[in-house]
Amino acid sequence: MENTLHEKVSQDILLKAYNHMMLAKAMADIYEENRNVCKYVHSTSRGHEAIQLATAYQLTKEDWVSPYYRDESILLGIGFEPYQLMLQLLAKSDDPFSGGRSYYSHPSSRAEDKPKMIHQSSATGMQTIPTTGVAQGIKYIQEFELQNYDHNPVVVCSLGDNSVTEGEVSEALQFAALHQLPIIFLVQDNEWGISVTKEEARTCDAYDFVAGFVGLNRMRVDGTDFIESFEVMKKAFDFVRTERKPLVVCAKTVLIGHHTSGVRREFYRDEDDLTKHRAKDPGEILKKQLLEAGIEEEQLNHIIQKTRQKAEEDFEKAKNAEDPKPETVMQHVFAPTPVTEETGTREPEGGEKIVMVDAAIHAIQELMWKHPEALLYGQDVGERIGGVFRETVTLGKKFGKSRVFNTPIQEAYIIGSTAGMSAVGLKPIVEVQFADYIYPGINQLITEISKSNYLSNGKFPVSNIIRVPIGAYGGGGPYHSGSVESILANIKGIKIAYPSNAADFKGLLKAAYYDPNPVIMLEHKGLYWSKVPGTEDAKTIEPAEDYILPFGKRESCG
């Protein structure tokens, strides 16, 4: 048995995994013993440790990973200390992820020596779209050689199996398969969705569900067995790192602890179910394998004692750490913008008047010529027609299909992917075809984009431009003529521009590009061509290429 074990996974890795498993167990036990001290409702990784550690050990500092709220073992495996995690558990000011702003195990990190992690929300499954946006961005960066990597980066998106039923998860899977992105979707299946059983929630598991996405590769694994999990995840990473294609790994796990500290196992689980899950405890399985391989039980008991001592010491230290100062509560709602003054030439001598729609096209064209990190995508914006209002006409032909391209009808993906694209250093300009159809993307706009800078403690502002044709023009009717500005204006963390003339449009669009925050450009369809009676003043002399109009600094000159 010892030789077989050694051939698969080294003894050093097995002991490292056992140490991390016992550390995760000690942390979960301490949290349970100190429920009155813990500030937030929290989850732990008990029952999921094997697959999470097997994943963590494959990740490099050039990779990206999006853990979900049960993934503390991934965080331990990539090098975070219990003390750092506990700072978030106890909502302390030095919480490295959110500065005390977020629930436990909601990480974000730009640490140079670790895989990168964008902001993680509590909305189950919603991380799939921003994380697929990271993979989309990496593919773009490599295609245009905007950055050099030592090794091809791999993106990992972790999620629970019951969240796979979310519609936005399917949008992410569809886009990853359609564009063959370098991403692993790690689905951890413990058969529960809070108190909802798999029989109540789904017709099949994720492995069978994703079979319909052509081009999406898939694997199964017993996620309670570390040795099997390590081997499978190594193959998964090698495949995506080499082939640059998407892959779904479906890992069967167990739920040993509570769903959360607020929804306790005794509320909804009977003893038979608990017994079944405890029988597959990853720590006990690995302990048995180590004993069979010749490791002394005394050595394993010493690991249990040392990890408990470590967890206790870190918890006591975290309890005594400084709380956030109340006066910092409004920090990071927005990232500071460099665009604070009107610059450039608004009315060049001898210039001609242009319509608003052309001002936007010219502004984007000038930006894309200057900035290779800029790209434009959305429904029907590509070369074939250049937008249903011709608002992107000529751009597809000038910049090619990799920089200006059509998307599926996926408003959530169009909007939410910009979080991931921005995180890797790109500047996505995207379009929702009609304001009336922004609603499927509102979840991503509010849950992921608007909160990203705030809940990542300033690490991940989302720098994007979301173009939204709005208002009435012609005979649009009730589903193509809506005005949604009052809804959008209530979303904290985003900026809105609503230009009334061509000069303002061009200047504001340039300001939006250089602003590190998310910006929605509301573009009134009735002003696009100044064909509606009373809109002639929307035409102005076209500003010079260097003209920038900061938000909130100047009233319209129209």
Coordinates of C-alpha atoms in Angstrom, one line a residue:
M1 CA 0.0 0.0 0.0
E2 CA 2.9 2.4 0.8
N3 CA 4.4 2.0 -2.7
T4 CA 1.0 2.5 -4.4
L5 CA 0.3 5.6 -2.3
H6 CA 3.8 7.0 -3.0
E7 CA 3.4 6.5 -6.8
K8 CA 0.2 8.5 -6.8
V9 CA 0.9 11.4 -4.4
S10 CA 4.0 12.0 -2.4
Q11 CA 3.9 11.4 1.4
D12 CA 4.8 15.1 2.0
I13 CA 1.7 16.2 0.1
L14 CA -0.5 13.8 2.0
L15 CA 0.8 15.0 5.4
K16 CA 0.4 18.6 4.3
A17 CA -3.2 17.8 3.4
Y18 CA -3.8 16.1 6.7
N19 CA -2.4 19.1 8.5
H20 CA -4.7 21.4 6.6
M21 CA -7.7 19.2 7.2
M22 CA -7.1 19.1 10.9
L23 CA -6.6 22.8 10.9
A24 CA -9.9 23.3 9.2
K25 CA -11.6 21.0 11.7
A26 CA -10.0 22.8 14.6
M27 CA -11.2 26.1 13.3
A28 CA -14.8 24.8 12.8
D29 CA -14.8 23.4 16.3
I30 CA -13.6 26.6 17.8
Y31 CA -16.2 28.7 15.9
E32 CA -18.9 26.3 17.2
E33 CA -17.6 26.7 20.7
N34 CA -17.6 30.5 20.4
R35 CA -20.8 31.2 18.5
N36 CA -21.5 34.2 20.7
V37 CA -18.2 35.8 19.8
C38 CA -18.5 35.4 16.0
K39 CA -19.9 38.6 14.4
Y40 CA -21.5 37.0 11.3
V41 CA -23.3 33.9 10.3
H42 CA -20.6 31.7 8.8
S43 CA -20.0 28.4 7.0
T44 CA -17.1 26.0 7.1
S45 CA -15.5 23.5 4.8
R46 CA -16.2 20.4 6.9
G47 CA -16.8 17.5 4.5
H48 CA -15.3 19.4 1.5
E49 CA -11.7 19.6 2.6
A50 CA -10.2 16.9 0.3
I51 CA -11.4 18.4 -3.1
Q52 CA -10.7 21.9 -1.9
L53 CA -7.1 21.2 -0.9
A54 CA -6.5 19.1 -4.0
T55 CA -7.5 22.2 -6.0
A56 CA -5.6 24.7 -3.9
Y57 CA -2.3 22.7 -4.3
Q58 CA -2.5 23.0 -8.2
L59 CA -2.9 26.8 -8.2
T60 CA 0.0 29.1 -9.0
K61 CA 0.4 32.9 -8.4
E62 CA -0.6 33.6 -12.0
D63 CA -3.9 31.7 -11.7
W64 CA -7.3 33.1 -10.6
V65 CA -9.7 31.4 -8.2
S66 CA -13.2 32.3 -7.1
P67 CA -14.0 30.3 -3.9
Y68 CA -17.5 30.4 -2.5
Y69 CA -18.5 30.8 1.1
R70 CA -17.8 27.2 2.1
D71 CA -14.2 27.2 0.7
E72 CA -12.0 28.0 3.7
S73 CA -9.9 24.9 2.9
I74 CA -9.0 26.4 -0.5
L75 CA -7.9 29.5 1.3
L76 CA -5.8 27.5 3.8
G77 CA -4.3 25.5 0.9
I78 CA -3.1 28.5 -1.1
G79 CA -1.4 29.9 2.0
F80 CA -3.7 32.1 4.1
E81 CA -3.3 31.7 7.8
P82 CA -6.2 31.0 10.2
Y83 CA -5.5 34.4 11.8
Q84 CA -6.2 36.1 8.5
L85 CA -9.4 34.2 7.9
M86 CA -10.5 34.9 11.5
L87 CA -10.1 38.6 11.1
Q88 CA -12.9 38.4 8.6
L89 CA -15.0 36.1 10.8
L90 CA -14.8 38.6 13.6
A91 CA -15.2 41.7 11.3
K92 CA -11.9 43.3 12.2
S93 CA -10.3 46.2 10.5
D94 CA -7.2 44.3 9.3
D95 CA -9.4 41.6 7.6
P96 CA -7.2 41.3 4.4
F97 CA -10.3 40.7 2.2
S98 CA -12.9 43.3 3.0
G99 CA -11.6 45.3 6.0
G100 CA -14.4 44.0 8.2
R101 CA -17.1 44.7 5.6
S102 CA -18.1 41.2 4.7
Y103 CA -19.1 37.7 5.9
Y104 CA -16.6 35.0 6.7
S105 CA -14.9 33.3 3.7
H106 CA -15.8 36.0 1.2
P107 CA -12.2 36.6 0.0
S108 CA -10.6 38.9 -2.5
S109 CA -6.9 39.2 -3.0
R110 CA -4.2 40.7 -5.2
A111 CA -1.4 39.2 -3.1
E112 CA 1.6 38.8 -5.5
D113 CA 2.6 35.4 -4.0
K114 CA -0.9 33.8 -4.3
P115 CA -3.6 33.1 -6.9
K116 CA -5.7 36.2 -7.4
M117 CA -9.3 36.4 -6.3
I118 CA -11.9 38.9 -7.3
H119 CA -14.6 40.1 -4.9
Q120 CA -16.9 37.2 -3.8
S121 CA -20.5 37.9 -3.0
S122 CA -23.0 35.7 -1.0
A123 CA -25.3 35.2 -3.9
T124 CA -25.0 31.6 -4.8
G125 CA -23.8 30.9 -8.4
M126 CA -23.4 34.6 -9.2
Q127 CA -19.6 34.3 -9.1
T128 CA -19.7 32.2 -12.3
I129 CA -20.2 35.2 -14.6
P130 CA -17.5 37.6 -13.3
T131 CA -15.1 34.6 -13.0
T132 CA -15.8 33.6 -16.6
G133 CA -15.1 37.2 -17.4
V134 CA -11.6 36.7 -15.9
A135 CA -11.0 33.8 -18.2
Q136 CA -12.4 35.8 -21.2
G137 CA -10.0 38.6 -20.3
I138 CA -7.0 36.3 -20.0
K139 CA -7.7 34.8 -23.4
Y140 CA -7.9 38.3 -24.9
I141 CA -4.6 39.4 -23.1
Q142 CA -2.8 36.3 -24.5
E143 CA -4.2 36.8 -28.0
F144 CA -3.0 40.4 -28.2
E145 CA 0.2 39.7 -26.2
L146 CA -0.7 42.5 -23.7
Q147 CA 1.1 40.6 -20.8
N148 CA 3.6 37.8 -20.5
Y149 CA 3.0 34.9 -18.2
D150 CA 5.5 32.3 -17.0
H151 CA 2.8 29.7 -17.3
N152 CA -0.6 29.8 -19.0
P153 CA -3.0 31.0 -16.3
V154 CA -5.9 28.8 -15.2
V155 CA -9.1 30.2 -13.8
V156 CA -11.1 28.3 -11.2
C157 CA -14.7 29.0 -10.3
S158 CA -16.0 27.0 -7.3
L159 CA -19.7 26.5 -6.6
G160 CA -22.1 24.3 -4.9
D161 CA -24.2 21.8 -7.0
N162 CA -27.6 23.3 -6.1
S163 CA -26.5 26.7 -7.3
V164 CA -26.0 25.2 -10.8
T165 CA -29.8 25.5 -11.3
E166 CA -29.4 29.3 -11.4
G167 CA -29.9 30.8 -14.9
E168 CA -26.8 32.9 -14.7
V169 CA -24.7 29.9 -14.2
S170 CA -25.9 28.6 -17.5
E171 CA -25.0 31.9 -19.1
A172 CA -21.5 31.5 -17.9
L173 CA -21.2 27.8 -19.0
Q174 CA -22.6 28.8 -22.4
F175 CA -20.1 31.6 -22.9
A176 CA -17.2 29.6 -21.7
A177 CA -18.0 26.7 -24.1
L178 CA -18.8 29.1 -27.0
H179 CA -15.5 30.9 -26.7
Q180 CA -13.4 28.0 -25.4
L181 CA -12.1 29.8 -22.3
P182 CA -9.4 28.5 -19.9
I183 CA -11.6 27.9 -16.9
I184 CA -12.4 25.1 -14.5
F185 CA -15.9 25.1 -12.9
L186 CA -15.4 23.1 -9.7
V187 CA -18.9 21.9 -8.6
Q188 CA -19.0 20.6 -5.0
D189 CA -22.0 18.4 -4.5
N190 CA -23.0 17.6 -0.9
E191 CA -26.6 16.8 -1.9
W192 CA -28.0 19.8 0.1
G193 CA -29.2 23.3 -0.7
I194 CA -29.8 24.5 2.8
S195 CA -32.7 22.3 3.6
V196 CA -33.6 21.5 0.0
T197 CA -32.6 18.0 -1.1
K198 CA -31.2 17.1 -4.5
E199 CA -34.4 15.3 -5.3
E200 CA -36.4 18.5 -4.7
A201 CA -34.1 20.8 -6.6
R202 CA -32.8 19.1 -9.7
T203 CA -33.4 16.4 -12.2
C204 CA -29.7 15.4 -12.4
D205 CA -26.3 16.4 -11.0
A206 CA -24.1 19.0 -12.7
Y207 CA -22.1 16.4 -14.6
D208 CA -25.2 15.3 -16.5
F209 CA -26.6 18.8 -16.7
V210 CA -23.6 20.3 -18.5
A211 CA -23.5 17.5 -21.1
G212 CA -25.6 19.7 -23.4
F213 CA -23.0 22.4 -23.6
V214 CA -21.0 21.4 -26.6
G215 CA -17.3 22.1 -26.1
L216 CA -17.5 21.9 -22.3
N217 CA -15.4 19.1 -21.0
R218 CA -16.3 17.3 -17.8
M219 CA -14.9 14.9 -15.1
R220 CA -16.3 13.2 -12.0
V221 CA -14.4 12.7 -8.7
D222 CA -14.9 11.4 -5.2
G223 CA -14.3 14.7 -3.5
T224 CA -13.9 13.1 -0.1
D225 CA -10.8 11.1 -1.1
F226 CA -7.8 13.4 -1.2
I227 CA -5.6 11.1 -3.2
E228 CA -8.2 10.6 -6.0
S229 CA -9.1 14.3 -5.8
F230 CA -5.4 15.4 -6.2
E231 CA -4.9 13.1 -9.2
V232 CA -8.1 14.3 -10.9
M233 CA -7.4 18.0 -10.2
K234 CA -3.8 17.7 -11.5
K235 CA -5.2 16.2 -14.7
A236 CA -7.8 19.0 -14.9
F237 CA -5.3 21.8 -14.5
D238 CA -2.8 20.2 -16.9
F239 CA -5.6 19.9 -19.5
V240 CA -6.8 23.6 -19.2
R241 CA -3.3 25.0 -18.8
T242 CA -2.3 23.2 -22.0
E243 CA -5.4 23.0 -24.2
R244 CA -6.9 26.3 -23.1
K245 CA -10.4 24.8 -23.0
P246 CA -13.2 24.9 -20.4
L247 CA -13.8 22.0 -18.0
V248 CA -16.4 21.1 -15.4
V249 CA -15.2 18.9 -12.4
C250 CA -18.1 17.4 -10.4
A251 CA -16.9 16.5 -7.0
K252 CA -19.1 14.4 -4.7
T253 CA -18.7 15.7 -1.1
V254 CA -20.4 15.5 2.2
L255 CA -21.8 18.1 4.6
I256 CA -20.5 17.3 8.1
G257 CA -21.2 20.7 9.8
H258 CA -24.1 23.0 9.6
H259 CA -25.2 24.7 6.4
T260 CA -24.3 27.9 8.3
S261 CA -24.0 28.8 12.0
G262 CA -27.5 30.3 11.6
V263 CA -29.1 27.3 9.9
R264 CA -28.0 24.4 12.0
R265 CA -28.0 20.8 11.0
E266 CA -30.5 19.7 13.6
F267 CA -33.1 22.0 12.1
Y268 CA -33.5 19.9 8.9
R269 CA -31.3 16.7 9.0
D270 CA -32.1 13.4 10.6
E271 CA -29.6 11.1 12.2
D272 CA -29.4 8.7 9.3
D273 CA -28.4 11.5 6.9
L274 CA -25.8 12.8 9.4
T275 CA -24.4 9.3 9.9
K276 CA -24.1 8.7 6.1
H277 CA -22.2 12.0 5.7
R278 CA -19.9 11.5 8.7
A279 CA -18.9 8.1 7.3
K280 CA -17.2 9.9 4.4
D281 CA -15.3 12.5 6.5
P282 CA -12.2 13.4 4.3
G283 CA -10.0 13.6 7.4
E284 CA -10.8 10.1 8.5
I285 CA -10.4 8.7 5.0
L286 CA -7.0 10.3 4.7
K287 CA -6.0 9.2 8.2
K288 CA -6.8 5.6 7.4
Q289 CA -4.8 5.8 4.1
L290 CA -1.8 7.3 6.0
L291 CA -1.9 4.6 8.7
E292 CA -2.0 1.9 6.0
A293 CA 1.0 3.6 4.3
G294 CA 3.0 3.2 7.5
I295 CA 2.6 6.6 9.2
E296 CA 2.6 6.3 12.9
E297 CA -0.6 7.2 14.7
E298 CA 1.4 9.2 17.2
Q299 CA 2.6 11.5 14.4
L300 CA -1.0 12.1 13.3
N301 CA -2.2 12.7 16.8
H302 CA 0.6 15.3 17.2
I303 CA -0.7 17.0 14.0
I304 CA -4.2 17.2 15.6
Q305 CA -2.8 18.7 18.8
K306 CA -0.6 21.2 17.0
T307 CA -3.3 22.4 14.7
R308 CA -5.8 22.8 17.5
Q309 CA -3.2 24.9 19.4
K310 CA -2.5 27.0 16.3
A311 CA -6.2 27.6 15.8
E312 CA -6.8 28.6 19.4
E313 CA -3.8 31.0 19.4
D314 CA -4.9 32.6 16.2
F315 CA -8.5 32.9 17.4
E316 CA -7.5 34.6 20.6
K317 CA -5.2 37.0 18.7
A318 CA -8.0 37.8 16.2
K319 CA -10.5 38.5 19.0
N320 CA -8.1 41.1 20.4
A321 CA -7.5 42.8 17.0
E322 CA -8.7 46.3 16.3
D323 CA -12.3 46.8 15.1
P324 CA -13.0 49.0 12.1
K325 CA -13.3 52.7 12.8
P326 CA -16.9 54.0 12.2
E327 CA -15.6 56.9 10.2
T328 CA -14.2 54.5 7.5
V329 CA -17.7 53.1 6.7
M330 CA -18.0 55.2 3.5
Q331 CA -14.6 54.5 2.2
H332 CA -14.3 52.6 -1.2
V333 CA -17.9 53.3 -2.4
F334 CA -16.0 54.7 -5.4
A335 CA -12.4 54.5 -6.4
P336 CA -10.8 58.0 -6.8
T337 CA -11.0 59.1 -10.4
P338 CA -8.1 61.0 -12.1
V339 CA -10.7 62.9 -14.2
T340 CA -11.6 66.0 -12.2
E341 CA -11.3 68.9 -14.6
E342 CA -12.5 69.7 -18.1
T343 CA -9.6 69.4 -20.5
G344 CA -9.1 69.6 -24.2
T345 CA -10.8 71.5 -26.9
R346 CA -14.6 71.5 -26.9
E347 CA -15.2 73.5 -30.0
P348 CA -12.3 73.3 -32.5
E349 CA -12.0 76.1 -34.9
G350 CA -13.7 75.3 -38.2
G351 CA -15.3 72.2 -36.8
E352 CA -18.5 70.8 -38.1
K353 CA -21.6 69.8 -36.3
I354 CA -22.3 66.1 -35.8
V355 CA -25.1 64.1 -34.4
M356 CA -24.9 62.4 -31.0
V357 CA -24.6 58.8 -32.4
D358 CA -21.6 59.8 -34.4
A359 CA -20.0 61.5 -31.4
A360 CA -20.1 58.2 -29.5
I361 CA -18.7 56.2 -32.4
H362 CA -15.9 58.6 -32.9
A363 CA -15.1 58.6 -29.2
I364 CA -14.9 54.9 -28.9
Q365 CA -12.9 54.7 -32.1
E366 CA -10.3 57.1 -30.8
L367 CA -10.1 55.3 -27.5
M368 CA -9.7 51.9 -29.1
W369 CA -6.9 53.1 -31.4
K370 CA -5.1 54.4 -28.4
H371 CA -5.8 51.7 -25.9
P372 CA -5.4 48.0 -26.9
E373 CA -7.0 47.0 -23.6
A374 CA -10.3 48.4 -24.8
L375 CA -12.9 46.1 -26.4
L376 CA -16.6 46.3 -27.3
Y377 CA -19.2 43.6 -27.1
G378 CA -23.0 43.1 -26.8
Q379 CA -25.9 42.0 -28.9
D380 CA -25.7 42.9 -32.6
V381 CA -22.8 45.4 -32.1
G382 CA -20.5 43.5 -34.5
E383 CA -19.5 44.3 -38.0
R384 CA -22.6 42.9 -39.7
I385 CA -24.9 45.7 -38.7
G386 CA -23.1 47.7 -36.1
G387 CA -25.9 48.0 -33.6
V388 CA -29.6 48.0 -34.1
F389 CA -29.4 51.9 -33.9
R390 CA -26.2 51.9 -36.0
E391 CA -24.5 53.1 -32.8
T392 CA -21.4 51.0 -33.3
V393 CA -21.3 51.0 -37.1
T394 CA -17.8 50.8 -38.7
L395 CA -16.1 49.7 -35.5
G396 CA -16.3 46.0 -36.1
K397 CA -14.7 46.4 -39.5
K398 CA -11.9 48.7 -38.2
F399 CA -11.0 46.6 -35.1
G400 CA -11.8 43.0 -36.0
K401 CA -13.9 40.3 -34.4
S402 CA -11.7 39.8 -31.4
R403 CA -12.2 43.4 -30.2
V404 CA -15.7 44.2 -31.4
F405 CA -18.1 41.2 -31.3
N406 CA -21.6 40.0 -30.9
T407 CA -22.7 38.1 -27.8
P408 CA -25.6 35.7 -27.1
I409 CA -28.8 37.2 -25.7
Q410 CA -27.3 37.3 -22.2
E411 CA -27.7 40.6 -20.4
A412 CA -26.5 39.2 -17.1
Y413 CA -23.3 37.9 -18.8
I414 CA -22.7 41.1 -20.8
I415 CA -22.9 43.2 -17.6
G416 CA -21.4 40.8 -15.1
S417 CA -18.4 39.7 -17.2
T418 CA -17.0 43.2 -17.1
A419 CA -16.1 42.7 -13.4
G420 CA -13.7 39.9 -14.4
M421 CA -12.4 41.7 -17.5
S422 CA -11.7 44.8 -15.5
A423 CA -9.9 42.8 -12.8
V424 CA -7.3 41.6 -15.3
G425 CA -6.6 45.1 -16.6
L426 CA -9.0 45.4 -19.5
K427 CA -11.5 48.1 -20.2
P428 CA -14.7 46.5 -21.5
I429 CA -17.3 48.7 -23.3
V430 CA -20.5 46.7 -23.5
E431 CA -24.0 47.4 -24.6
V432 CA -27.5 46.4 -23.5
Q433 CA -29.6 46.7 -26.6
F434 CA -32.6 48.4 -25.0
A435 CA -33.0 49.9 -21.6
D436 CA -36.1 47.8 -21.2
Y437 CA -33.9 44.7 -21.2
I438 CA -31.4 45.7 -18.6
Y439 CA -33.4 43.9 -15.9
P440 CA -31.9 40.5 -16.4
G441 CA -28.5 42.1 -15.7
I442 CA -29.6 44.1 -12.6
N443 CA -28.5 41.3 -10.3
Q444 CA -25.0 41.4 -11.6
L445 CA -25.0 45.2 -11.6
I446 CA -26.0 45.4 -8.0
T447 CA -24.7 42.2 -6.4
E448 CA -21.3 42.0 -8.1
I449 CA -20.3 45.2 -9.8
S450 CA -21.6 48.0 -7.6
K451 CA -20.2 46.4 -4.4
S452 CA -16.9 45.1 -5.7
N453 CA -14.7 48.0 -4.8
Y454 CA -16.4 48.5 -1.4
L455 CA -16.4 44.8 -0.3
S456 CA -12.9 44.2 -1.6
N457 CA -11.7 47.2 0.5
G458 CA -10.6 49.1 -2.6
K459 CA -8.8 46.2 -4.4
F460 CA -11.2 45.6 -7.2
P461 CA -13.0 48.6 -8.6
V462 CA -14.9 47.6 -11.8
S463 CA -13.8 49.9 -14.6
N464 CA -16.3 49.5 -17.4
I465 CA -18.7 51.4 -19.6
I466 CA -22.2 50.0 -20.1
R467 CA -24.0 51.6 -23.0
V468 CA -27.8 51.7 -22.7
P469 CA -30.0 53.1 -25.5
I470 CA -33.0 54.6 -23.6
G471 CA -36.3 56.4 -24.1
A472 CA -38.8 56.7 -26.9
Y473 CA -38.1 57.0 -30.6
G474 CA -40.6 56.1 -33.3
G475 CA -43.1 53.4 -32.4
G476 CA -41.1 51.4 -29.9
G477 CA -44.1 50.5 -27.7
P478 CA -44.0 49.5 -24.0
Y479 CA -41.0 47.2 -24.3
H480 CA -38.6 49.3 -26.4
S481 CA -39.2 52.8 -25.1
G482 CA -38.7 52.6 -21.4
S483 CA -36.8 55.1 -19.2
V484 CA -35.1 53.3 -16.3
E485 CA -32.9 56.1 -15.0
S486 CA -34.7 56.4 -11.7
I487 CA -34.1 52.7 -10.9
L488 CA -30.4 52.9 -11.8
A489 CA -29.9 56.1 -9.9
N490 CA -30.7 54.2 -6.7
I491 CA -27.8 51.8 -7.1
K492 CA -24.9 53.0 -4.9
G493 CA -21.5 52.3 -6.3
I494 CA -22.2 53.1 -10.0
K495 CA -22.0 56.3 -12.0
I496 CA -24.5 57.4 -14.6
A497 CA -24.1 59.8 -17.5
Y498 CA -27.1 61.0 -19.5
P499 CA -25.8 63.4 -22.2
S500 CA -28.1 65.7 -24.2
N501 CA -25.8 66.7 -27.0
A502 CA -22.9 65.4 -29.1
A503 CA -20.2 67.4 -27.4
D504 CA -21.2 66.3 -23.9
F505 CA -21.6 62.7 -25.2
K506 CA -18.1 62.6 -26.5
G507 CA -16.5 64.3 -23.5
L508 CA -18.4 62.2 -21.0
L509 CA -17.6 59.0 -22.8
K510 CA -13.9 59.8 -22.6
A511 CA -14.3 60.6 -18.9
A512 CA -16.0 57.3 -18.4
Y513 CA -13.2 55.5 -20.0
Y514 CA -10.6 56.9 -17.7
D515 CA -12.7 56.6 -14.6
P516 CA -11.9 53.4 -12.6
N517 CA -15.5 53.0 -11.6
P518 CA -18.5 51.4 -13.3
V519 CA -20.3 53.8 -15.6
I520 CA -23.7 53.5 -17.3
M521 CA -24.1 55.7 -20.4
L522 CA -27.8 56.4 -20.9
E523 CA -28.2 57.3 -24.6
H524 CA -31.5 58.7 -25.6
K525 CA -32.6 57.2 -28.8
G526 CA -34.6 60.3 -29.7
L527 CA -31.5 62.4 -29.6
Y528 CA -29.2 60.0 -31.6
W529 CA -29.8 61.6 -35.0
S530 CA -31.8 64.8 -34.1
K531 CA -34.7 63.7 -36.3
V532 CA -37.3 64.2 -33.7
P533 CA -38.8 67.7 -33.7
G534 CA -37.1 69.9 -31.1
T535 CA -33.9 68.0 -30.9
E536 CA -31.8 70.0 -33.4
D537 CA -29.7 71.4 -30.5
A538 CA -28.4 67.9 -29.8
K539 CA -26.1 68.4 -32.8
T540 CA -22.9 70.3 -31.9
I541 CA -19.5 70.9 -33.2
E542 CA -17.4 67.8 -32.6
P543 CA -14.9 68.2 -29.8
A544 CA -11.2 67.4 -30.4
E545 CA -9.8 64.0 -29.6
D546 CA -8.3 65.3 -26.4
Y547 CA -11.6 66.7 -25.0
I548 CA -12.7 65.2 -21.6
L549 CA -15.8 66.4 -19.7
P550 CA -15.8 65.2 -16.0
F551 CA -18.9 64.0 -14.4
G552 CA -20.9 66.7 -12.5
K553 CA -18.5 69.6 -13.4
R554 CA -20.4 71.3 -16.2
E555 CA -23.9 71.9 -17.3
S556 CA -24.9 71.1 -20.9
C557 CA -24.2 73.7 -23.5
G558 CA -26.9 72.4 -25.7

